[in-house]
Each structure stands twice: as C-alpha cells, then as structure tokens.
Coordinates of C-alpha atoms in Angstrom, one line a residue:
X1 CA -21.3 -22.1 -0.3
X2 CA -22.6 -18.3 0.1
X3 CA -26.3 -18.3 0.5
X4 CA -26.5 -14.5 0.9
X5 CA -24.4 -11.2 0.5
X6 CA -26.2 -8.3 2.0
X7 CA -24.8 -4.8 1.6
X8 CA -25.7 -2.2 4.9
X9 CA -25.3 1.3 5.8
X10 CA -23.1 2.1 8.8
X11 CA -26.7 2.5 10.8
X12 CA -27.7 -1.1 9.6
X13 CA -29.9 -0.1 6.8
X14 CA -30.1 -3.0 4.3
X15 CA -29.2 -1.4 1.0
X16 CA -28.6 -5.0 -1.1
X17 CA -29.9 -8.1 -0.4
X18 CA -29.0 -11.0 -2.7
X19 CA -30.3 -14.3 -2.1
X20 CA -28.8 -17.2 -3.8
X21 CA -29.8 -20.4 -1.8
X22 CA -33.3 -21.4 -0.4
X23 CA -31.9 -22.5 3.5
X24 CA -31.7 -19.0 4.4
X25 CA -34.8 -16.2 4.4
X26 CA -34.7 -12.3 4.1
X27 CA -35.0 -11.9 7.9
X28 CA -31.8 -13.2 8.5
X29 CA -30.3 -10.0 7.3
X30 CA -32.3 -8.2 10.9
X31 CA -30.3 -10.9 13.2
X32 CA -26.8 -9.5 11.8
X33 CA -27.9 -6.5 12.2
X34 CA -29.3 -6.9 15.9
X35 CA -26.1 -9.3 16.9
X36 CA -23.3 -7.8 15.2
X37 CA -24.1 -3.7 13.9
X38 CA -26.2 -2.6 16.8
X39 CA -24.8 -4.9 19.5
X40 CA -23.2 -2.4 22.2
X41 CA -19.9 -5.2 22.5
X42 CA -17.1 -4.9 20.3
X43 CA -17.4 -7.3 17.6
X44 CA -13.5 -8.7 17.5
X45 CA -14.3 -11.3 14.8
X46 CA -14.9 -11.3 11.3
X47 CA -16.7 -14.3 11.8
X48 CA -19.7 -14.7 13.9
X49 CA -21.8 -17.9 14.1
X50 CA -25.5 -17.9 15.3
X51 CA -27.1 -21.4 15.4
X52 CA -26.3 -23.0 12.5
X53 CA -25.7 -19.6 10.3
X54 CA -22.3 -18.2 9.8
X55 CA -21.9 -14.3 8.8
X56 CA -18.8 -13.7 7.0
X57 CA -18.6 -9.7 7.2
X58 CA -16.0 -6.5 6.4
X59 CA -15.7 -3.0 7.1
X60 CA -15.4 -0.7 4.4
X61 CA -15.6 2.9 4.6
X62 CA -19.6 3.8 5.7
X63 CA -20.7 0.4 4.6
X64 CA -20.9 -3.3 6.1
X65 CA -20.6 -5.7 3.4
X66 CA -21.9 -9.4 4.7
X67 CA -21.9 -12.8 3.3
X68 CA -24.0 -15.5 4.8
X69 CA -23.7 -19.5 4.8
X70 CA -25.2 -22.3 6.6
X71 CA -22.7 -24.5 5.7
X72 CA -18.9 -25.6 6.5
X73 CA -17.7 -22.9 3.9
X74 CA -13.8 -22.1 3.4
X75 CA -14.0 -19.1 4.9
X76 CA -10.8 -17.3 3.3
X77 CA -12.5 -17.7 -0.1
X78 CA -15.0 -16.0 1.1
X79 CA -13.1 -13.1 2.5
X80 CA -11.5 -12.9 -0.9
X81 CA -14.9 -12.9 -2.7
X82 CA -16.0 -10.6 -0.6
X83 CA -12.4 -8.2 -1.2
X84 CA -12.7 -8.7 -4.6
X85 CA -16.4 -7.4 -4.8
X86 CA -15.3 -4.3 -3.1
X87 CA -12.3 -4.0 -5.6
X88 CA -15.1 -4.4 -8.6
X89 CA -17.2 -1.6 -6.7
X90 CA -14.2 0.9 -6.9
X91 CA -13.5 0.1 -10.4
X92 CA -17.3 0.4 -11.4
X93 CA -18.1 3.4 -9.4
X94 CA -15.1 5.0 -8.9
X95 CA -15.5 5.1 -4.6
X96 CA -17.6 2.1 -2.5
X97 CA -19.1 4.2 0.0
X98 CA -22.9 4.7 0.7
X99 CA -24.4 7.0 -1.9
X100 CA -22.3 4.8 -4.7
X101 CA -24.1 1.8 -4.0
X102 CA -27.6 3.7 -3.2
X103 CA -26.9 5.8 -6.9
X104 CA -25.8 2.6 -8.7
X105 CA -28.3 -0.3 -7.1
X106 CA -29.9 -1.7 -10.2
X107 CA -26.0 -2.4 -11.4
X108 CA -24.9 -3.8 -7.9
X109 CA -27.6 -6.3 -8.4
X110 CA -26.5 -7.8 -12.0
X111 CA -23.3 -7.4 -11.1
X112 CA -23.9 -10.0 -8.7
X113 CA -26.0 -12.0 -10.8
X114 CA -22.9 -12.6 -12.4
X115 CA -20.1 -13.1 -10.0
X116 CA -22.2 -15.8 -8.2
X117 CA -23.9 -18.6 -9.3
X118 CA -25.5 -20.7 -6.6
X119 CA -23.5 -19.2 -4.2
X120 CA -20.8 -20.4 -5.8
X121 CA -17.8 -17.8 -7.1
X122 CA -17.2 -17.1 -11.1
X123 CA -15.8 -14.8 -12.8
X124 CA -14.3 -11.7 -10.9
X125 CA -12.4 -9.9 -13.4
X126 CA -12.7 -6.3 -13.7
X127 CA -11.7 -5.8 -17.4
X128 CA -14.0 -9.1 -18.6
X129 CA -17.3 -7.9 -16.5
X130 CA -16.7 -4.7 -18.2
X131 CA -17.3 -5.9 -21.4
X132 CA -20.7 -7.1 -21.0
X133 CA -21.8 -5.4 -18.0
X134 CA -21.9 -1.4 -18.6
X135 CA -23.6 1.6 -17.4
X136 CA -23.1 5.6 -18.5
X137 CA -21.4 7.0 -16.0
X138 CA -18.5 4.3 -16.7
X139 CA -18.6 3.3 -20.5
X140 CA -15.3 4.0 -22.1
X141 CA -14.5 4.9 -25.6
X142 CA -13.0 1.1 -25.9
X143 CA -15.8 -0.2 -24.5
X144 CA -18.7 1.1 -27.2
X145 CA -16.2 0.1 -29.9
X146 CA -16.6 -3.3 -27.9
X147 CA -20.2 -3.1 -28.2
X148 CA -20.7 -2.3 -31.8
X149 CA -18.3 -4.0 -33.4
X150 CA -17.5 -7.4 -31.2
X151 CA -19.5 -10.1 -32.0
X152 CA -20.9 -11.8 -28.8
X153 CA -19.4 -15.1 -29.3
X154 CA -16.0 -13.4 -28.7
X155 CA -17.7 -11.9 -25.6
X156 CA -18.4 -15.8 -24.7
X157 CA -14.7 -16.6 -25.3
X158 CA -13.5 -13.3 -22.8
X159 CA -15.6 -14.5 -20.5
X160 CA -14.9 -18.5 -20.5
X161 CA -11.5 -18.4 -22.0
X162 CA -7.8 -19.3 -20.4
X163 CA -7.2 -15.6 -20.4
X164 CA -10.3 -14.2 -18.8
X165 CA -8.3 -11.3 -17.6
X166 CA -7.0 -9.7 -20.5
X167 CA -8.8 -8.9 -24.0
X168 CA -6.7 -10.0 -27.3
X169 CA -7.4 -6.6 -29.2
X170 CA -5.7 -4.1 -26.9
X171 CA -3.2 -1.4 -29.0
X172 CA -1.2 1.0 -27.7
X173 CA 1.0 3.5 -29.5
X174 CA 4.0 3.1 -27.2
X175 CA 4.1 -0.4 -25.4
X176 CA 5.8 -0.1 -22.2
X177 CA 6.0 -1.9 -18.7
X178 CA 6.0 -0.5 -15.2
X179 CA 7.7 -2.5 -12.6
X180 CA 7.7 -1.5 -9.0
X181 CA 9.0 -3.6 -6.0
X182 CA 7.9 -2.2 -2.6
X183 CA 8.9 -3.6 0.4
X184 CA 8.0 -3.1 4.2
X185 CA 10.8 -3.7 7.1
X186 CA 9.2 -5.2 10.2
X187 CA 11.9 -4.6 12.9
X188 CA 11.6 -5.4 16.7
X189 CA 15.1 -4.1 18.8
X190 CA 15.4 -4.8 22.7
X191 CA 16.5 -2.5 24.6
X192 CA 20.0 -3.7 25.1
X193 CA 20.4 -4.2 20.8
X194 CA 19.6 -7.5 20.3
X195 CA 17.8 -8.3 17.0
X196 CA 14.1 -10.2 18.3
X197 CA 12.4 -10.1 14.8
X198 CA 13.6 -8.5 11.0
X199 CA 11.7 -9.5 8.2
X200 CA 10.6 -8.1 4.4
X201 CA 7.2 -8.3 3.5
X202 CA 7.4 -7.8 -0.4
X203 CA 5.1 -7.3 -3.4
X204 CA 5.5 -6.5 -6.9
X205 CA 3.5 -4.4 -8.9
X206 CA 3.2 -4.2 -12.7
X207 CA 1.6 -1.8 -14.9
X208 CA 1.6 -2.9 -18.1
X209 CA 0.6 -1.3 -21.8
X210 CA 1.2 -3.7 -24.2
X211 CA -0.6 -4.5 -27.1
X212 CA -2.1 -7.7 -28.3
X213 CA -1.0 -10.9 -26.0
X214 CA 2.2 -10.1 -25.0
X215 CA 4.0 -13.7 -23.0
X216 CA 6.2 -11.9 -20.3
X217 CA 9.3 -13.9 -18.4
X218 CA 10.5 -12.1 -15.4
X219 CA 13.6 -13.1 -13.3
X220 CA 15.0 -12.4 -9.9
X221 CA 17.9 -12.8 -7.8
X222 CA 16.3 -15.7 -6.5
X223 CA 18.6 -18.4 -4.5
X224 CA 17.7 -21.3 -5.9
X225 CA 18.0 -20.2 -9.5
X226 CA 21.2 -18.1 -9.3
X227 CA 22.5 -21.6 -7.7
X228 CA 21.1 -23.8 -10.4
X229 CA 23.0 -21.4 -13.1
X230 CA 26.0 -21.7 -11.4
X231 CA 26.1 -25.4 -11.2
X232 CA 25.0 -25.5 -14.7
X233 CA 27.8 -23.4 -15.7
X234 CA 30.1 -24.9 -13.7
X235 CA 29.0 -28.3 -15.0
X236 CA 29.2 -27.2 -18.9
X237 CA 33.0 -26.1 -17.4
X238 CA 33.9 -29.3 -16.5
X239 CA 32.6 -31.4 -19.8
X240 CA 34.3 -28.4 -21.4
X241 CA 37.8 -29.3 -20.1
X242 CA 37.1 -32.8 -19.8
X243 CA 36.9 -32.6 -23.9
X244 CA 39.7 -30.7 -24.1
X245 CA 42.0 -33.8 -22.6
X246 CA 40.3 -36.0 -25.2
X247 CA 40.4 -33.4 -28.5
X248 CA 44.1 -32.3 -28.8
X249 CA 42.4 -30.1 -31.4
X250 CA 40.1 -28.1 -29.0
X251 CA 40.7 -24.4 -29.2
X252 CA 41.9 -23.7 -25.2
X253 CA 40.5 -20.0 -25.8
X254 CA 37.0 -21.2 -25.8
X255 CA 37.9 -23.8 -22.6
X256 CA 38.5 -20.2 -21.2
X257 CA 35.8 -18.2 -22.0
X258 CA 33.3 -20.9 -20.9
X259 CA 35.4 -21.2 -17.1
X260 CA 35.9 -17.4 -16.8
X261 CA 31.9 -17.1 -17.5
X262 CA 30.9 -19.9 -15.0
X263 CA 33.3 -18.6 -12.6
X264 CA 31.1 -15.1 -12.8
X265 CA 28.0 -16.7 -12.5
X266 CA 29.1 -18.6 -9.0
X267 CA 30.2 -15.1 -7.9
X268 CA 26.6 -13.9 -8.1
X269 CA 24.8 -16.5 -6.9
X270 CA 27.2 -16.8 -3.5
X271 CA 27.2 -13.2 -3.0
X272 CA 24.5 -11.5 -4.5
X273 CA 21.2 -14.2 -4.4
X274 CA 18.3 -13.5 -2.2
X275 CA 16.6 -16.5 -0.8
X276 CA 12.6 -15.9 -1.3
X277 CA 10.1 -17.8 0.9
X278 CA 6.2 -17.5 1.4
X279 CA 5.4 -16.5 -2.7
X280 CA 2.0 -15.6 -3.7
X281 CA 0.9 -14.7 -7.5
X282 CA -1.5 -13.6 -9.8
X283 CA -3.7 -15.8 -11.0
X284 CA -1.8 -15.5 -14.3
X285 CA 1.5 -16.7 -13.7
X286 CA 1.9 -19.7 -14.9
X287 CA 2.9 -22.3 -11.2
X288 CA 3.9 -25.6 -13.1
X289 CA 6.9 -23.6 -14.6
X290 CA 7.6 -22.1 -11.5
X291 CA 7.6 -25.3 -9.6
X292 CA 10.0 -26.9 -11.7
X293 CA 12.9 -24.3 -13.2
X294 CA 11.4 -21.0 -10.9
X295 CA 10.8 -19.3 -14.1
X296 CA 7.8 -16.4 -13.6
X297 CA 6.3 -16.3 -17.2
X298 CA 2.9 -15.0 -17.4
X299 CA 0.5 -13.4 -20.5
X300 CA -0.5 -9.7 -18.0
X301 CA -3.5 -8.0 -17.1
X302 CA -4.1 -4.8 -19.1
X303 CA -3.5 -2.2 -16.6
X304 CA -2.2 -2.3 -12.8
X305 CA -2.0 -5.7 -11.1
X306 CA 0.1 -6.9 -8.2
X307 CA 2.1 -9.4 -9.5
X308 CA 3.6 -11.6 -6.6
X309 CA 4.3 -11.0 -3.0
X310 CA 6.7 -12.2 -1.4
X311 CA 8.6 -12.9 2.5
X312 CA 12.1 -13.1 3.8
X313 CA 13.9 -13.4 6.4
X314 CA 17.5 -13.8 6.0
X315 CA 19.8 -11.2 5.4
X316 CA 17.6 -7.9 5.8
X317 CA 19.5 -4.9 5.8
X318 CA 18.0 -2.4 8.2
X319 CA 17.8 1.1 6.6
X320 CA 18.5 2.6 9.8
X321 CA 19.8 2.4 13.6
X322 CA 18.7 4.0 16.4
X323 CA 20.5 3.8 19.6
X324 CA 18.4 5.5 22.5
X325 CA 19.2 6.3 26.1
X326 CA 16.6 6.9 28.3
X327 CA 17.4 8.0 32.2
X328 CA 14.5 8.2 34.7
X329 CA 15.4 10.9 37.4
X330 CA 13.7 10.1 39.9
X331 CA 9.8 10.4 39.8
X332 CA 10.1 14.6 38.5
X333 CA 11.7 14.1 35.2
X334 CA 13.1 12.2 32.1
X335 CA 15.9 12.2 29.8
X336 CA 16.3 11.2 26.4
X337 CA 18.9 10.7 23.9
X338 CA 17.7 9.3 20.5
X339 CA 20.6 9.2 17.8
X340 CA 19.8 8.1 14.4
X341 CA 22.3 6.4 11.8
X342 CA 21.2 5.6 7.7
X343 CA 23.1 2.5 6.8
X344 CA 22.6 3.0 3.0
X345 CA 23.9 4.4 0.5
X346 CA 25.0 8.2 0.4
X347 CA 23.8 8.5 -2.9
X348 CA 19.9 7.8 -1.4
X349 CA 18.2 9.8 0.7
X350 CA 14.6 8.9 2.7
X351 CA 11.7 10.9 2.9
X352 CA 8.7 11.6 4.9
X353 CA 10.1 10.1 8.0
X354 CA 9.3 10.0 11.4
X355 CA 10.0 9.1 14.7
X356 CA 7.9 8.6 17.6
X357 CA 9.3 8.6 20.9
X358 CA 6.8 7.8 23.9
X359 CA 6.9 10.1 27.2
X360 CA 5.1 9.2 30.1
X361 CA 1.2 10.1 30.8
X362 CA 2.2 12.4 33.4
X363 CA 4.0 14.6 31.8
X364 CA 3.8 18.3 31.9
X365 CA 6.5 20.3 29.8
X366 CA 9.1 19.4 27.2
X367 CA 12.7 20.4 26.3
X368 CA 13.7 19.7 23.1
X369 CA 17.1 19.9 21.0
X370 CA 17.8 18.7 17.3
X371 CA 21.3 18.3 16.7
X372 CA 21.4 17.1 12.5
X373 CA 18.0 17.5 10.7
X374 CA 14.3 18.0 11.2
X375 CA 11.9 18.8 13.3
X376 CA 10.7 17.7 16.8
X377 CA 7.3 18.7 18.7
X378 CA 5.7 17.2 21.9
X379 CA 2.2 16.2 21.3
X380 CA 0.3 15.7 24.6
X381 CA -2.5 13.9 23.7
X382 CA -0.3 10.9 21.9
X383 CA 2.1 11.3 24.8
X384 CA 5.0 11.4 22.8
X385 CA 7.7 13.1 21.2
X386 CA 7.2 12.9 17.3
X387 CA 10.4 14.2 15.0
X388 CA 9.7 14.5 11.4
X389 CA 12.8 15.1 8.5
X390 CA 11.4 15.4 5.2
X391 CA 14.8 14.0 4.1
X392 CA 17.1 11.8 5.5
X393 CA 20.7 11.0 3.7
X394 CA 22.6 8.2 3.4
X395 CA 25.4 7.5 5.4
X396 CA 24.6 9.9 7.6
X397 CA 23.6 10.5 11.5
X398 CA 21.0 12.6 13.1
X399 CA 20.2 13.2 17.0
X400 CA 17.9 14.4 19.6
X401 CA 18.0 15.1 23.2
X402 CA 15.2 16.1 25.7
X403 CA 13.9 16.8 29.3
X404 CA 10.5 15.7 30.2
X405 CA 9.1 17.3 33.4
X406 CA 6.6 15.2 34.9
X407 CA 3.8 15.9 37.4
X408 CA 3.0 14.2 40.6
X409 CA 0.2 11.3 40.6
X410 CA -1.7 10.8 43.3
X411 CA -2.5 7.4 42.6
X412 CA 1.8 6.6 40.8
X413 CA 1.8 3.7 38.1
X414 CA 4.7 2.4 36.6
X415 CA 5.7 4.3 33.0
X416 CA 5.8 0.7 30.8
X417 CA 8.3 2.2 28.2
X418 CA 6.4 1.6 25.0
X419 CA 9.0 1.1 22.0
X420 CA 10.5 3.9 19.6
X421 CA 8.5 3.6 16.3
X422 CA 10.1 4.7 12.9
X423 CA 8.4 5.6 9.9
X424 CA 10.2 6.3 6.7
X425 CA 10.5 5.5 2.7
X426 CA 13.9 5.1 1.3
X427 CA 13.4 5.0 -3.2
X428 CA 15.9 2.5 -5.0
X429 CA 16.8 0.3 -2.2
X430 CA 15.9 -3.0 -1.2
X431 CA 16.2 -3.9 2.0
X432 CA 16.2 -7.9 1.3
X433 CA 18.6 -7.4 -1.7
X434 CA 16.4 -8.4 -4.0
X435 CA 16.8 -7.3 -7.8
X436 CA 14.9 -7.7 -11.0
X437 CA 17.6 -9.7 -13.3
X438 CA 15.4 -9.1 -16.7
X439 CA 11.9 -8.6 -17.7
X440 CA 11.8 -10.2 -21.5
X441 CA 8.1 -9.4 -23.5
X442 CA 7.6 -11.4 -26.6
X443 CA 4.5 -11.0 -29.0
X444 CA 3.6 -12.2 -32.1
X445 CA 3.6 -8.7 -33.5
X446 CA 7.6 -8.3 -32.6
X447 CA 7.3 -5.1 -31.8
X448 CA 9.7 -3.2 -29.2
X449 CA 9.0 -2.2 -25.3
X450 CA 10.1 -0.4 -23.1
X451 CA 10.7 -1.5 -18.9
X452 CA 11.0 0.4 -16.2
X453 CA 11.9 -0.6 -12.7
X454 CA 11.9 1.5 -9.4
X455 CA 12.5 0.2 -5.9
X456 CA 11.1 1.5 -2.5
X457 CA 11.5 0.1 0.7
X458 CA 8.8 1.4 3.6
X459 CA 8.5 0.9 7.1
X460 CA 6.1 -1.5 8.1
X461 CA 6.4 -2.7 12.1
X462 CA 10.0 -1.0 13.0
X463 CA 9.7 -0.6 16.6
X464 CA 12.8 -0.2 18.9
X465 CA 12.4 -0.7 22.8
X466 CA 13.6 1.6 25.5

C-alpha cells in the first residue's frame, strides 16, 4: 500500500514527511521533487512512475500533497485518501495552504499516525478524529464536554463502531434537515441543432441536525420503484376484484378505492419517473436495501455530507435554447445573431448568467446591441463577446446582435468557430425531473423534524457550436 505521504511547498520544500514502510528512504522525497516540481515539462499525469516507485500526487492551493508506493497499489483509493486528507486539513485548520500546515505540523503528524497504519487506510472521519485528536485553536465547547465527561471506552466504540461517523449524544433544540439537489446540464449543440450530448450530473446534499441516532428513509422519483408500486398496486387491484367475484358480500366501494388508487400510482410512474443510472453514496447508506427494494435508508453524519450522486441521460430538459447565426463577410467583418429562449417555467427566473460568444483573434472593434435583458461587452484579450443578465425569466426570450471588424493578417488562418458557452443557475428546477417523494426521520426519542428541500440546476459543459 502507501509507503510515504510527503507534504511540499509550491517551491518543493518538504514540509511533512511520513514514512510508513521500510522499501522506501527519506531521499526519495528529492527525486519527486527533481522529476516532477522542478522539472521544466508539464507534468500531465497524476501518476508518475520512476523505476519501481510510483508517486501518487495533487495540487492544492500553494501545496503539493504526494503519496508514494512501490507496489501495484489501487491507485483511486489512493487519490481518495489523499482527498480526504485534504478535506481533514480544512476541517482541522480551517484553510490547507502553506502556513496552516507549517503553524499546525506537530498535529499533521498524529493526525497521520492515525489515518494510516502500515500504509494502509483507517479511519477518516472528521467528527470521530475530532474526538480524540484536539488542538486550541479548534476545540469546541462539545468537544471539552467530550473530554471530561466521556469515558474512553466510549471513545473506543466511536472510533471502531458501525457508526464511526456520527456520535450517539448529539442534542439539538430544534431538529431539522436540509436537503439540496444540485444538478449540472452538460449540453453539446451542432451547428445545424442537432442534439450530440445532454446529460445531468447530480448530487445530493444533506445537512442534518438531529439529535441522538436518527434512522432516515429518503425516496425519489426513481423508475424502477415508481414501476414496482404501480405493479404492486395494480396487482393488489386485481386480487381485489378477483375476491369480489368470489364474496358476493364484498363491499364494491372498497373494490373502488383500491382501483382508483392504483390507477394513480401508474399515472406517476409512466409520466412522472426519472430513470437514475451511475449512483454513488455515502458510506452510510445502507446498499443491501438499495439493491433489493431501492430504498435509501441511512443513520446521517452530524452536519453537511453529500449524500449520493447521481447520472442521467434520458429525458433532460434543457433550461435554455440558443439559436445563433453567424455570417462571415468576407475577410473585413462578422456578424452575429445570438437569440436566447428559457424553456421553464415563468414563475422561475435564473441568475448570474452568462454567455460567451467567441470572435475571431483578429479582431479590431465591436458593435453591439441588446434587444431583451443584460449586458454585453467585448473583451479582447478572451476574444469574445461575453453578455451577462443577472436575471433571466421563464418563458421568455432575449437577443443580441453585433458587427465585428476585423484586421488584415499578414500571415491569414482560418477562424475555427469555437462553440457558444452558457453559464447560468436556474433555483427549483430540475432539469432531469427528478423529485424528492419523502424524507421520513424516525428516533427512539419520537420527537418531531422539520425538512426542507430546494432544487438548483447549474450549467456544467453547455456549449453550442457556430
């Protein structure tokens, strides 16, 4: 597994260096730093391999944070040791930059001590290593009650338990639950309208202040399950009025009631069911019930946690439309017309958006008219046209014309058209359809919660060629 982890400055000054296994010596932290920091090639790898030695490095902020093995290691645990480690920095230090890690060695170091034994990964959890492992700048009110009055065996337990990322003796006053779903739209037009890629990249986010150990089921619109209900219920139908042939004595009101509500289901899961692919969770949703009914049931962190990502592909409703025309007159100028539509609802709006329209490198001077909303301004040295609306509504349509004058070249190459990039955030809309059906919280302590849910759907890759 990992022999080393070595922590250096953006010059290649080793500030940690943590050895864990006896195949590798201190000097190997100078040949990453000669081949890799101070080499004058662009390193384009995360992995680099020297002889028999593998170095397994990231790029944070002003720091280079390596891991080092001489074995066949799985190399995306790695990268997610080495993510989380950077995650446990933030939380500890508030900022993983330099002067963090140079003001807070002596912690760095234990904390490492107990995240890896042998080289091998344990326990990574923020809220457990904080129980144990404490400095001044970061202990907490809860954590000196922790410290006084928890006995260490219970520590033990935190630390080795099923639940090692959640404490039992949380309280709160008010016990509520944060639910946000954000999605990004990935969107690649040609130039004549066709459709070449649309997909949702998904995650959900919790936030969760509950007390005690709170068991947590949380359903979607998902496919498969709104289908299962529906042929459940349509099944139960059936028996129903199967019975009611046999029983002359069957109340036909009931017969009814049970069609009319299996009927209802069907309706939502044809019209209404989103089908999810490529799920990821948190460690603590329980898979062996998602494998076999789809339920998500899970006992939360304390806190902020992402709670599942998620893909699809089928189905995605595109926030907005652009429909560009773009004429090339001759080699002295270039016109555009951009026109923007919102496909959702009127009652929405999106904010902070922006659209980037390239212009060739030889242009010289820019002509431009809004007709709608915003703001548009040539910026030479991104050789484009960007126009920003701080709000966009729904339903609506926005566009922009302009005349480029361009500049002869003495040595002409062809303008390659890069695509039209949009950038935007649209709040309560989904642009896979996807809905949170329920979010139930049971606890030993019945005590009442309160859930909240918002929706925002962000532009990730929405390019649209000219």
């Amino acid at each position: 597994m990992i022999s080393a982890v070595f922590i250096y400055s953006q010059k290649g000054e080793v500030l940690i260096s943590r050895l864990y296994r006896h195949d590798v010596k201190r000097s190997v932290a100078d040949v990453f730093r000669v081949h890799v920091i101070a080499s004058p090639a662009e390193i384009r790898s995360p992995v680099t391999t020297l002889g028999s030695t593998s170095f397994f490095h990231i790029r944070y902020d002003n720091l280079w944070v390596c891991a080092v093995t001489r074995n066949n290691s799985n190399a995306a645990l790695v990268f997610e040791f080495l993510y989380r480690l950077l995650g446990l920095g933030v939380s500890y230090f508030g900022r993983f930059d330099e002067e963090a890690v140079k003001n807070n060695f002596v912690l760095i170091y234990e904390l490492l001590d107990e995240v890896l034994d042998f080289g091998y990964p344990q326990n990574i959890e923020v809220d457990t290593l904080k129980l144990y492992v404490t400095t001044e700048s970061i202990r907490s009110k809860s954590n000196v009650v922790v410290d006084l009055q928890k006995p260490p065996q219970s520590i033990t337990m935190q630390a080795t338990g099923a639940t090692t990322w959640r404490r039992n003796d949380i309280f709160y006053k008010k016990n509520e639950a944060f639910v946000d779903v954000i999605e990004s739209v990935n969107l690649i037009l040609s130039a004549k309208g066709t459709v070449l890629r649309a997909d949702v990249q998904g995650q959900i986010v919790m936030r969760s202040f509950l007390s005690g150990m709170p068991e947590c089921k949380f359903g979607l619109n998902d496919k498969l399950v709104l289908d299962r209900e529906s042929s459940s219920n349509k099944g139960s139908a059936a028996a129903a009025a199967a019975a009611r042939i046999d029983a002359d004595d069957m109340a036909a009101g009931s017969v009814r009631r049970l069609g009319a509500r299996a009927g209802g289901m069907g309706g939502v899961g044809d019209g209404e069911s989103v089908e999810i692919a490529d799920c990821q969770f948190h460690q603590c949703v329980r898979l062996g019930r998602f494998d076999t009914d789809r339920t998500i049931s899970f006992i939360p962190p304390d806190g902020e946690f992402e709670l599942m990502r998620y893909r699809t592909t089928d189905n995605v409703n595109l926030p907005f439309k652009v429909l560009p025309v773009v004429r090339e007159l001759g080699k002295t100028r270039v016109e555009y017309e951009v026109l923007v539509k919102s496909n959702f609802s009127g009652k929405l709006s999106a904010s902070n958006m922006a659209v980037r329209i390239p212009t060739p490198p030889n242009a010289t001077k820019c002509r431009i008219k809004v007709a709608g909303t915003g703001k548009a301004k040539y910026i030479p040295e991104e050789n484009a046209i960007v126009w920003k609306i701080s709000r966009f509504q729904g339903l609506q349509e926005a566009s922009l014309t302009a005349v480029v004058d361009l500049t002869h070249m003495s040595k002409p190459v062809p303008w390659v058209r890069p695509p039209i990039n949009l950038d935007f955030q649209v709040l309560m809309f989904t642009a896979s359809g996807l809905l949170v059906r329920f979010l139930k919280v049971f606890e030993k302590a019945n005590y009442q919660s309160v859930k909240w849910v918002r929706y925002m759907t962000k532009a990730g890759s929405y390019e649209i060629r000219i």
